CSV table of C-alpha atoms and ligand atoms in Angstrom, one decimal:
chain,number,residue,atom,x,y,z
I,1,MET,CA,142.5,89.3,114.9
I,2,TYR,CA,142.9,90.1,118.6
I,3,VAL,CA,140.7,90.6,121.3
I,4,ASP,CA,141.6,92.8,124.4
I,5,SER,CA,139.7,91.0,127.0
I,6,HIS,CA,140.2,93.7,129.9
I,7,CYS,CA,140.8,97.5,129.5
I,8,HIS,CA,139.6,100.7,131.0
I,9,LEU,CA,138.9,102.9,128.1
I,10,SER,CA,136.6,105.0,130.4
I,11,PHE,CA,139.6,106.3,132.1
I,12,PRO,CA,140.4,109.9,131.0
I,13,GLU,CA,143.9,109.3,129.5
I,14,LEU,CA,142.1,106.8,127.0
I,15,ARG,CA,138.7,108.2,126.7
I,16,SER,CA,140.2,111.6,125.5
I,17,ARG,CA,142.1,109.8,122.7
I,18,LEU,CA,139.5,107.2,121.7
I,19,PRO,CA,139.3,108.0,118.0
I,20,GLU,CA,143.0,107.6,117.6
I,21,ILE,CA,143.1,104.5,119.8
I,22,ARG,CA,140.4,102.9,117.6
I,23,ALA,CA,142.3,103.7,114.5
I,24,GLU,CA,145.5,102.1,116.1
I,25,MET,CA,143.5,99.1,117.1
I,26,ALA,CA,142.1,98.8,113.7
I,27,ALA,CA,145.6,99.1,112.1
I,28,VAL,CA,147.1,96.1,114.0
I,29,GLY,CA,144.1,93.8,113.8
I,30,VAL,CA,142.6,94.4,117.4
I,31,ASP,CA,139.1,94.0,116.5
I,32,ARG,CA,137.1,93.8,119.8
I,33,ALA,CA,137.5,94.9,123.4
I,34,LEU,CA,135.8,94.4,126.8
I,35,CYS,CA,135.6,97.7,128.7
I,36,ILE,CA,135.8,96.9,132.4
I,37,CYS,CA,133.6,98.7,135.0
I,38,THR,CA,135.2,99.5,138.4
I,39,THR,CA,132.4,101.5,140.3
I,40,LEU,CA,128.8,101.9,140.0
I,41,GLU,CA,129.3,105.7,139.7
I,42,GLU,CA,131.4,105.0,136.5
I,43,PHE,CA,129.1,102.3,134.9
I,44,ASP,CA,127.3,104.8,132.5
I,45,SER,CA,130.5,106.0,130.8
I,46,VAL,CA,131.7,102.4,130.5
I,47,HIS,CA,128.5,101.2,129.1
I,48,ALA,CA,128.3,104.1,126.5
I,49,LEU,CA,131.6,103.0,125.0
I,50,ALA,CA,129.8,99.6,124.5
I,51,THR,CA,126.6,100.9,123.1
I,52,GLU,CA,128.3,103.4,120.9
I,53,HIS,CA,130.8,100.9,119.3
I,54,ASP,CA,129.9,97.6,117.8
I,55,ASN,CA,133.1,95.9,118.6
I,56,PHE,CA,133.1,97.1,122.5
I,57,TRP,CA,131.3,95.3,125.1
I,58,CYS,CA,131.5,96.1,128.9
I,59,SER,CA,131.1,94.6,132.4
I,60,ALA,CA,129.3,95.8,135.5
I,61,GLY,CA,130.9,95.7,139.0
I,62,VAL,CA,132.8,97.4,141.7
I,63,HIS,CA,136.7,96.9,142.1
I,64,PRO,CA,137.8,95.6,145.4
I,65,ASP,CA,140.3,98.6,145.7
I,66,SER,CA,137.3,101.1,145.3
I,67,GLU,CA,136.8,102.7,148.5
I,68,SER,CA,134.2,105.4,149.3
I,69,VAL,CA,132.1,104.5,146.6
I,70,ARG,CA,128.3,103.1,146.4
I,71,GLU,CA,128.2,99.4,147.6
I,72,PRO,CA,126.4,97.3,145.0
I,73,SER,CA,123.5,95.0,146.0
I,74,VAL,CA,122.8,91.8,144.1
I,75,ASP,CA,119.8,93.6,142.5
I,76,ASP,CA,121.7,96.6,141.5
I,77,LEU,CA,124.2,94.2,139.4
I,78,LEU,CA,121.2,92.2,138.0
I,79,VAL,CA,119.7,95.5,136.6
I,80,LEU,CA,122.9,96.5,135.0
I,81,THR,CA,123.6,93.0,133.6
I,82,ALA,CA,120.2,93.0,131.9
I,83,LEU,CA,121.1,95.9,129.6
I,84,PRO,CA,122.5,95.5,126.0
I,85,LYS,CA,126.2,94.7,125.6
I,86,VAL,CA,126.7,93.9,129.3
I,87,VAL,CA,128.4,90.6,129.2
I,88,ALA,CA,130.2,90.3,132.5
I,89,ILE,CA,130.2,90.9,136.2
I,90,GLY,CA,133.4,92.6,137.7
I,91,GLU,CA,135.9,93.4,138.0
I,92,THR,CA,135.6,91.9,141.6
I,93,GLY,CA,137.8,89.9,143.9
I,94,LEU,CA,140.0,90.6,146.6
I,95,ASP,CA,143.1,92.9,147.0
I,96,TYR,CA,145.1,92.8,150.3
I,97,TYR,CA,148.0,94.7,148.6
I,98,ARG,CA,147.0,98.2,150.1
I,99,LEU,CA,146.0,97.1,153.6
I,100,GLU,CA,147.0,100.4,155.1
I,101,GLY,CA,147.5,99.1,158.5
I,102,ARG,CA,144.4,97.2,158.6
I,103,SER,CA,144.3,93.4,159.3
I,104,ILE,CA,143.0,90.8,156.9
I,105,ALA,CA,140.1,90.3,159.4
I,106,GLU,CA,139.1,93.8,158.9
I,107,MET,CA,138.9,93.5,155.0
I,108,GLU,CA,135.4,91.6,155.5
I,109,TRP,CA,134.0,94.3,153.5
I,110,GLN,CA,135.8,93.3,150.5
I,111,ARG,CA,134.9,89.6,151.0
I,112,GLU,CA,131.2,90.5,151.4
I,113,ARG,CA,131.4,92.9,148.2
I,114,PHE,CA,132.9,89.7,146.4
I,115,ARG,CA,130.3,87.3,147.6
I,116,VAL,CA,127.7,89.9,146.1
I,117,HIS,CA,129.0,89.7,142.8
I,118,ILE,CA,129.4,86.0,142.8
I,119,ARG,CA,125.7,85.7,143.8
I,120,ALA,CA,124.6,88.1,140.9
I,121,ALA,CA,126.9,86.3,138.5
I,122,ARG,CA,125.1,83.0,139.3
I,123,ALA,CA,121.6,84.6,139.3
I,124,ALA,CA,122.4,86.3,135.9
I,125,ARG,CA,124.3,83.4,134.5
I,126,ARG,CA,127.2,85.7,133.6
I,127,PRO,CA,130.9,85.2,133.9
I,128,LEU,CA,132.9,86.8,136.6
I,129,VAL,CA,136.0,89.0,136.0
I,130,ILE,CA,138.2,88.4,139.0
I,131,HIS,CA,140.9,90.6,140.1
I,132,THR,CA,143.1,89.1,143.0
I,133,ARG,CA,146.2,90.5,144.4
I,134,SER,CA,148.1,89.3,147.7
I,135,ALA,CA,144.8,87.5,148.3
I,136,SER,CA,144.7,84.3,146.3
I,137,VAL,CA,144.1,81.9,149.1
I,138,ASP,CA,140.9,83.7,150.2
I,139,THR,CA,139.7,84.5,146.5
I,140,LEU,CA,139.6,80.8,145.6
I,141,GLU,CA,138.1,80.1,149.0
I,142,VAL,CA,135.2,82.6,148.7
I,143,LEU,CA,134.7,81.3,145.1
I,144,ARG,CA,134.4,77.8,146.2
I,145,GLN,CA,131.9,78.7,149.2
I,146,GLU,CA,129.7,80.8,147.0
I,147,GLY,CA,129.7,78.3,144.1
I,148,GLY,CA,131.3,80.8,141.9
I,149,GLY,CA,132.4,77.9,139.6
I,150,GLU,CA,128.8,77.8,138.2
I,151,ALA,CA,129.2,81.3,136.9
I,152,GLY,CA,132.8,80.8,135.6
I,153,GLY,CA,134.7,83.5,134.4
I,154,VAL,CA,138.4,84.8,134.2
I,155,PHE,CA,141.3,85.4,136.6
I,156,HIS,CA,142.3,88.7,135.0
I,157,CYS,CA,146.0,90.2,134.7
I,158,PHE,CA,147.2,86.8,136.1
I,159,THR,CA,150.4,87.2,138.3
I,160,GLU,CA,149.9,84.4,140.8
I,161,THR,CA,151.7,81.0,141.1
I,162,ALA,CA,151.1,77.7,139.0
I,163,GLU,CA,149.1,76.2,141.9
I,164,VAL,CA,146.6,79.2,142.0
I,165,ALA,CA,146.2,78.9,138.4
I,166,ARG,CA,145.5,75.2,138.8
I,167,GLY,CA,142.9,76.3,141.5
I,168,ALA,CA,141.4,78.7,139.0
I,169,LEU,CA,141.5,76.2,136.1
I,170,ASP,CA,139.7,73.6,138.5
I,171,LEU,CA,136.9,75.8,139.1
I,172,GLY,CA,136.4,76.1,135.5
I,173,PHE,CA,137.9,79.7,135.1
I,174,TYR,CA,139.9,81.2,132.4
I,175,VAL,CA,143.2,82.7,132.9
I,176,SER,CA,144.2,86.0,131.3
I,177,PHE,CA,147.7,87.3,130.6
I,178,SER,CA,148.7,91.1,130.4
I,179,GLY,CA,151.8,92.9,129.6
I,180,ILE,CA,153.4,91.8,132.6
I,181,LEU,CA,154.0,88.5,130.5
I,182,THR,CA,156.6,90.4,128.5
I,183,PHE,CA,158.5,91.9,131.3
I,184,LYS,CA,162.0,90.9,131.7
I,185,SER,CA,161.7,89.8,135.4
I,186,ALA,CA,158.6,87.7,134.7
I,187,HIS,CA,160.3,84.4,134.4
I,188,GLU,CA,157.8,82.6,136.8
I,189,LEU,CA,154.8,84.1,135.2
I,190,ARG,CA,156.0,82.8,131.8
I,191,GLU,CA,156.4,79.2,133.4
I,192,VAL,CA,152.7,79.6,134.7
I,193,ALA,CA,151.6,80.3,130.9
I,194,ARG,CA,153.4,77.5,129.9
I,195,MET,CA,151.3,75.3,132.1
I,196,VAL,CA,147.9,76.9,131.3
I,197,PRO,CA,146.2,75.1,128.4
I,198,LEU,CA,145.9,77.5,125.4
I,199,ASP,CA,142.1,76.8,125.2
I,200,ARG,CA,141.7,78.3,128.8
I,201,CYS,CA,143.8,81.5,128.0
I,202,LEU,CA,142.7,85.0,127.3
I,203,ILE,CA,144.9,88.0,126.5
I,204,GLU,CA,144.5,91.6,127.7
I,205,THR,CA,146.1,95.0,128.4
I,206,ASP,CA,144.5,96.3,131.5
I,207,SER,CA,145.3,99.5,129.9
I,208,PRO,CA,145.9,102.3,130.7
I,209,TYR,CA,148.3,100.4,133.0
I,210,LEU,CA,151.0,97.8,132.4
I,211,ALA,CA,152.1,98.5,129.0
I,212,PRO,CA,153.9,95.6,127.5
I,213,VAL,CA,157.6,95.7,126.4
I,214,PRO,CA,158.6,97.7,124.1
I,215,TYR,CA,156.1,100.3,125.6
I,216,ARG,CA,156.9,99.5,129.3
I,217,GLY,CA,156.1,102.5,131.4
I,218,LYS,CA,153.9,104.4,128.9
I,219,VAL,CA,150.3,104.7,128.8
I,220,ASN,CA,148.9,101.4,127.6
I,221,SER,CA,146.0,100.8,125.1
I,222,PRO,CA,144.2,97.8,123.5
I,223,ALA,CA,146.3,98.3,120.4
I,224,TYR,CA,149.3,96.9,122.3
I,225,VAL,CA,147.5,93.3,122.9
I,226,PRO,CA,149.4,91.9,120.0
I,227,TRP,CA,152.6,92.1,122.1
I,228,VAL,CA,151.0,90.0,124.7
I,229,ALA,CA,150.0,87.5,122.1
I,230,ARG,CA,153.6,87.3,120.6
I,231,GLN,CA,155.0,86.6,124.0
I,232,LEU,CA,152.5,83.9,124.7
I,233,ALA,CA,153.0,82.2,121.3
I,234,GLU,CA,156.8,82.3,121.9
I,235,ILE,CA,156.2,80.5,125.2
I,236,LYS,CA,153.7,78.0,123.8
I,237,GLY,CA,156.1,77.5,120.7
I,238,VAL,CA,153.2,78.1,118.2
I,239,GLY,CA,152.6,80.8,115.7
I,240,VAL,CA,150.8,84.3,116.8
I,241,GLU,CA,148.1,83.4,114.6
I,242,ILE,CA,147.3,80.4,116.6
I,243,VAL,CA,147.3,82.3,119.8
I,244,ALA,CA,145.2,85.1,118.2
I,245,GLU,CA,142.7,82.7,117.0
I,246,GLN,CA,142.3,80.7,120.2
I,247,THR,CA,142.1,83.4,122.5
I,248,SER,CA,139.4,85.0,120.4
I,249,ALA,CA,137.5,81.7,120.5
I,250,ASN,CA,137.8,81.6,124.2
I,251,PHE,CA,136.7,85.2,124.5
I,252,GLU,CA,133.5,84.2,122.5
I,253,ALA,CA,133.0,81.0,124.5
I,254,LEU,CA,133.3,82.9,127.7
I,255,PHE,CA,131.4,86.3,127.2
I,256,MET,CA,129.4,85.8,124.0
I,257,ARG,CA,127.5,82.6,125.5
I,258,ASP,CA,124.0,83.9,124.6
I,259,GLY,CA,125.0,85.6,121.3
I,260,SER,CA,125.1,89.0,123.0
O,1,ZN,ZN1,142.3,94.3,138.2
O,2,ZN,ZN1,141.3,96.4,135.6
């Protein structure tokens, strides 16, 4: 049985096909999924997925790329994480990929938003779902400054270097691999995956984006997460059932800490 530790089932292209996707998941042994929140405005629809389905859980948070949306306070996040089936804070982090002419100094709003999420995660004793793109040095720095290691969590859809992976592992975080791991060009990422201990790995789809080979370019869904597991198993030189079992156990250890 596989767990998709990061998907966006509330996005219209997936939400509109939910019964079909759930049937596909069941058919290939994907028995659980974590539905990720990207704005406060979106939270109710993400939370509904988790409350309406036994095998879905969700997070609460505002993505660093979400602009012109309501800015969360620590209290906002604490109220949401107290609700049933909300097991994580995020996705949060830093993304300097789309600066659109701004300097990194001008992205202080992103760092401040990230700090708010870390403070909430510490107060709520919930893990963080971290998004980092073109900003790994600052992401690790802000986590260290704010004591993010106390909350723990996962660096999702990992595409960074081995050094960044070590930084995340040293802070006690898990590292999650997506369909990118199966892309032909992802040699360096496969080397990083070789280095990350299996008991600190998670697997995810980040669907609807980043469908793994052989579905690359198509709309992704949690039913494709076994392709990520198969690739990770090949890298680790173990059977896919070992990867399925260990990443599922890791998911439980990280997100089901208090039996939620
Ligand atoms: Zn992300
Ligand atoms: Zn995401």
